[in-house]
Amino acid sequence: PAAYGVTVCVKKSDGRNEMLLYYLPRAFQAPAQLPVNFSIGASLHGEPIFDLCLFTSCPRAEYNVLLSGSEDCTAKVSIVKQCTIVESTMLPPQSSCVRAVCSSRHVNENTSLLVVCGGQMAIEFYSLTDEIKREKHSSDTFILDGVTIQSLGKGYYPFKPSMDPRINVVKSVPVSLIDTDDTSNHIVLTGDSDGSIYLFLLSLKQ
């Protein structure tokens, strides 16, 4: 992902979404070279894309993973190889639009946390592992090119939300608990349309 400088989503007048990835030449290249830009040109969602993140699934991965969320109430996970989306899978749709997504991974680990959230304060957690675990296949498991995605469940709040609340932003970071070697924990921070901020502590251990 570090090779890409900016990702731009554009809603076209015919209803299509266009995703543009821009990257800059390496620092040691001649300054006279102009930045290169290209478009993957893949159709991912039927409505505007509100948020996306691009990340690697393990230290030695030869591909990137793209997590995107849209007004069409869906989130998708896509495998990106050599600037091309080679495969995508749709996660279970939410009851309202998906407004924010994020991912995080501990250094040297091959399992990432995925977070999908949006309207009606919906927040869902998934793990993405850089291997295929067919022995654990179920309705909550999704297999892509070389990776396994498993549902970890939903987040719940100890209150009744307002009439039309939305989570507009989310961020997750890996954390290590004091005096332990556990590398499965992540902190998730959300911000909603009511101006509230909530924090979740999540473990990827099954």
CSV table of C-alpha atoms in Angstrom, one decimal:
chain,number,residue,atom,x,y,z
A,1,PRO,CA,0.0,0.0,0.0
A,2,ALA,CA,2.9,2.4,0.6
A,3,ALA,CA,3.4,2.5,-3.2
A,4,TYR,CA,0.1,4.3,-3.6
A,5,GLY,CA,-0.1,8.0,-2.7
A,6,VAL,CA,-3.8,8.8,-3.0
A,7,THR,CA,-7.0,6.8,-3.7
A,8,VAL,CA,-9.9,8.7,-5.2
A,9,CYS,CA,-13.5,7.4,-5.7
A,10,VAL,CA,-15.6,9.1,-8.3
A,11,LYS,CA,-19.3,8.6,-8.9
A,12,LYS,CA,-20.1,8.8,-12.6
A,13,SER,CA,-23.3,10.2,-14.0
A,14,ASP,CA,-24.3,6.7,-15.4
A,15,GLY,CA,-24.3,5.3,-11.8
A,16,ARG,CA,-20.9,3.6,-12.0
A,17,ASN,CA,-18.1,4.1,-9.5
A,18,GLU,CA,-14.6,4.8,-10.7
A,19,MET,CA,-11.6,4.2,-8.4
A,20,LEU,CA,-8.4,5.9,-9.2
A,21,LEU,CA,-5.1,4.9,-7.6
A,22,TYR,CA,-2.2,7.4,-7.8
A,23,TYR,CA,1.4,6.7,-6.9
A,24,LEU,CA,4.7,8.7,-7.0
A,25,PRO,CA,8.0,7.6,-8.4
A,26,ARG,CA,10.6,6.3,-5.9
A,27,ALA,CA,12.7,8.9,-4.2
A,28,PHE,CA,15.9,7.9,-6.1
A,29,GLN,CA,14.4,8.4,-9.5
A,30,ALA,CA,15.1,11.5,-11.6
A,31,PRO,CA,13.0,14.5,-10.5
A,32,ALA,CA,12.1,15.2,-14.1
A,33,GLN,CA,9.8,12.1,-14.1
A,34,LEU,CA,6.2,12.9,-13.7
A,35,PRO,CA,3.9,11.1,-11.3
A,36,VAL,CA,2.2,8.1,-12.9
A,37,ASN,CA,-1.6,7.6,-12.5
A,38,PHE,CA,-3.8,4.7,-13.5
A,39,SER,CA,-7.3,3.4,-13.0
A,40,ILE,CA,-8.2,-0.1,-12.1
A,41,GLY,CA,-11.6,0.5,-13.8
A,42,ALA,CA,-13.4,-2.2,-11.8
A,43,SER,CA,-17.1,-2.1,-10.9
A,44,LEU,CA,-17.3,-2.6,-7.2
A,45,HIS,CA,-20.6,-1.1,-6.0
A,46,GLY,CA,-23.9,0.2,-7.3
A,47,GLU,CA,-23.9,3.4,-5.3
A,48,PRO,CA,-21.2,5.9,-4.2
A,49,ILE,CA,-18.3,4.5,-2.2
A,50,PHE,CA,-18.1,6.3,1.2
A,51,ASP,CA,-14.8,4.8,2.5
A,52,LEU,CA,-12.1,2.3,1.6
A,53,CYS,CA,-8.7,1.1,2.8
A,54,LEU,CA,-5.8,-0.7,1.1
A,55,PHE,CA,-3.5,-2.9,3.1
A,56,THR,CA,-1.3,-6.0,3.0
A,57,SER,CA,-2.4,-9.2,4.6
A,58,CYS,CA,1.0,-10.4,5.8
A,59,PRO,CA,4.7,-9.2,5.7
A,60,ARG,CA,5.4,-11.4,2.6
A,61,ALA,CA,2.2,-11.0,0.7
A,62,GLU,CA,2.5,-10.5,-3.1
A,63,TYR,CA,-0.8,-8.7,-3.3
A,64,ASN,CA,-2.8,-6.0,-1.6
A,65,VAL,CA,-6.3,-6.2,-0.1
A,66,LEU,CA,-8.9,-3.6,-0.7
A,67,LEU,CA,-11.9,-3.1,1.7
A,68,SER,CA,-14.6,-0.8,0.5
A,69,GLY,CA,-18.0,0.4,1.8
A,70,SER,CA,-20.9,1.9,-0.1
A,71,GLU,CA,-24.2,3.7,0.1
A,72,ASP,CA,-25.7,0.5,-1.4
A,73,CYS,CA,-25.4,-1.0,2.2
A,74,THR,CA,-22.6,-3.4,1.2
A,75,ALA,CA,-18.9,-3.8,1.9
A,76,LYS,CA,-16.5,-5.7,-0.4
A,77,VAL,CA,-13.1,-7.3,0.1
A,78,SER,CA,-11.0,-7.4,-3.1
A,79,ILE,CA,-7.6,-8.9,-3.9
A,80,VAL,CA,-5.4,-6.5,-5.9
A,81,LYS,CA,-2.4,-8.0,-7.9
A,82,GLN,CA,-0.2,-5.9,-10.2
A,83,CYS,CA,-2.7,-3.0,-10.2
A,84,THR,CA,-5.6,-5.3,-11.1
A,85,ILE,CA,-8.6,-6.5,-9.0
A,86,VAL,CA,-8.5,-10.2,-9.5
A,87,GLU,CA,-11.3,-11.3,-7.2
A,88,SER,CA,-13.9,-9.8,-4.9
A,89,THR,CA,-16.4,-11.0,-2.3
A,90,MET,CA,-19.3,-9.2,-0.8
A,91,LEU,CA,-19.7,-9.2,3.0
A,92,PRO,CA,-23.2,-9.5,4.5
A,93,PRO,CA,-25.1,-6.3,3.8
A,94,GLN,CA,-26.0,-3.9,6.6
A,95,SER,CA,-29.5,-2.5,7.1
A,96,SER,CA,-28.3,1.0,6.1
A,97,CYS,CA,-25.4,2.5,4.2
A,98,VAL,CA,-21.8,1.6,5.0
A,99,ARG,CA,-20.0,4.8,5.8
A,100,ALA,CA,-16.7,3.8,7.3
A,101,VAL,CA,-14.3,0.9,7.1
A,102,CYS,CA,-10.7,0.2,8.4
A,103,SER,CA,-8.2,-2.5,9.0
A,104,SER,CA,-5.2,-3.2,11.3
A,105,ARG,CA,-2.6,-5.9,11.8
A,106,HIS,CA,0.2,-6.6,14.2
A,107,VAL,CA,3.7,-6.6,12.7
A,108,ASN,CA,4.8,-10.0,11.5
A,109,GLU,CA,1.3,-11.5,11.9
A,110,ASN,CA,-0.7,-12.9,9.0
A,111,THR,CA,-4.2,-12.1,10.4
A,112,SER,CA,-5.8,-8.7,10.1
A,113,LEU,CA,-8.9,-7.1,11.7
A,114,LEU,CA,-11.5,-5.7,9.4
A,115,VAL,CA,-14.2,-3.3,10.7
A,116,VAL,CA,-17.3,-2.3,8.8
A,117,CYS,CA,-19.8,0.3,10.1
A,118,GLY,CA,-22.4,2.8,9.1
A,119,GLY,CA,-26.1,3.7,9.5
A,120,GLN,CA,-28.2,2.8,12.6
A,121,MET,CA,-24.9,2.5,14.6
A,122,ALA,CA,-24.1,-0.8,12.9
A,123,ILE,CA,-20.6,-2.1,13.4
A,124,GLU,CA,-19.3,-5.5,12.4
A,125,PHE,CA,-15.9,-7.2,12.9
A,126,TYR,CA,-14.1,-9.7,10.7
A,127,SER,CA,-10.7,-11.4,10.6
A,128,LEU,CA,-8.8,-11.9,7.4
A,129,THR,CA,-6.0,-14.5,7.4
A,130,ASP,CA,-3.4,-15.0,4.8
A,131,GLU,CA,-4.2,-18.7,4.2
A,132,ILE,CA,-7.2,-20.8,3.2
A,133,LYS,CA,-8.9,-22.5,6.2
A,134,ARG,CA,-11.4,-24.8,4.4
A,135,GLU,CA,-11.8,-27.0,7.5
A,136,LYS,CA,-13.5,-24.0,9.2
A,137,HIS,CA,-15.8,-23.1,6.3
A,138,SER,CA,-19.3,-22.0,7.3
A,139,SER,CA,-21.9,-19.4,6.4
A,140,ASP,CA,-19.8,-16.8,8.3
A,141,THR,CA,-16.6,-17.7,6.3
A,142,PHE,CA,-15.6,-16.3,3.0
A,143,ILE,CA,-12.8,-17.7,0.8
A,144,LEU,CA,-10.8,-15.5,-1.6
A,145,ASP,CA,-7.6,-15.9,-3.6
A,146,GLY,CA,-5.3,-17.1,-0.8
A,147,VAL,CA,-7.2,-15.6,2.1
A,148,THR,CA,-9.9,-16.6,4.6
A,149,ILE,CA,-12.4,-14.0,6.0
A,150,GLN,CA,-14.3,-14.9,9.1
A,151,SER,CA,-17.1,-13.0,10.9
A,152,LEU,CA,-16.2,-12.1,14.5
A,153,GLY,CA,-19.6,-10.6,15.4
A,154,LYS,CA,-21.2,-7.2,15.9
A,155,GLY,CA,-20.6,-4.4,18.3
A,156,TYR,CA,-23.3,-3.4,20.8
A,157,TYR,CA,-23.9,-0.2,22.7
A,158,PRO,CA,-25.3,0.1,26.3
A,159,PHE,CA,-28.0,2.6,25.3
A,160,LYS,CA,-30.8,3.2,22.8
A,161,PRO,CA,-29.5,5.4,19.9
A,162,SER,CA,-31.2,8.4,18.5
A,163,MET,CA,-33.7,8.3,15.5
A,164,ASP,CA,-31.1,8.2,12.7
A,165,PRO,CA,-27.6,7.7,14.1
A,166,ARG,CA,-24.6,6.9,11.9
A,167,ILE,CA,-21.1,5.9,12.5
A,168,ASN,CA,-19.2,8.3,10.2
A,169,VAL,CA,-15.6,7.4,11.0
A,170,VAL,CA,-13.7,4.4,12.4
A,171,LYS,CA,-10.0,3.6,13.2
A,172,SER,CA,-8.4,0.5,14.5
A,173,VAL,CA,-4.9,-0.1,15.9
A,174,PRO,CA,-3.1,-3.2,17.1
A,175,VAL,CA,-2.2,-3.2,20.8
A,176,SER,CA,-0.2,-5.5,23.1
A,177,LEU,CA,-1.5,-6.0,26.7
A,178,ILE,CA,1.0,-5.3,29.5
A,179,ASP,CA,3.2,-8.3,30.6
A,180,THR,CA,1.9,-10.6,27.8
A,181,ASP,CA,3.1,-11.8,24.4
A,182,ASP,CA,-0.5,-11.8,23.0
A,183,THR,CA,-0.6,-10.2,19.5
A,184,SER,CA,-4.3,-10.7,18.9
A,185,ASN,CA,-5.7,-7.6,20.4
A,186,HIS,CA,-6.9,-4.4,18.7
A,187,ILE,CA,-8.5,-1.2,19.8
A,188,VAL,CA,-11.3,0.2,17.6
A,189,LEU,CA,-12.4,3.9,17.9
A,190,THR,CA,-15.6,5.1,16.3
A,191,GLY,CA,-17.2,8.6,15.9
A,192,ASP,CA,-20.9,9.0,15.2
A,193,SER,CA,-23.4,11.6,13.9
A,194,ASP,CA,-24.4,12.5,17.5
A,195,GLY,CA,-20.9,13.6,18.2
A,196,SER,CA,-20.1,10.6,20.4
A,197,ILE,CA,-16.9,8.6,20.4
A,198,TYR,CA,-16.8,4.9,21.4
A,199,LEU,CA,-13.9,2.5,22.0
A,200,PHE,CA,-13.9,-1.3,21.6
A,201,LEU,CA,-11.2,-3.7,22.7
A,202,LEU,CA,-11.2,-6.7,20.4
A,203,SER,CA,-9.4,-10.1,20.4
A,204,LEU,CA,-8.9,-12.1,17.2
A,205,LYS,CA,-8.5,-15.3,19.2
A,206,GLN,CA,-11.2,-17.9,18.3
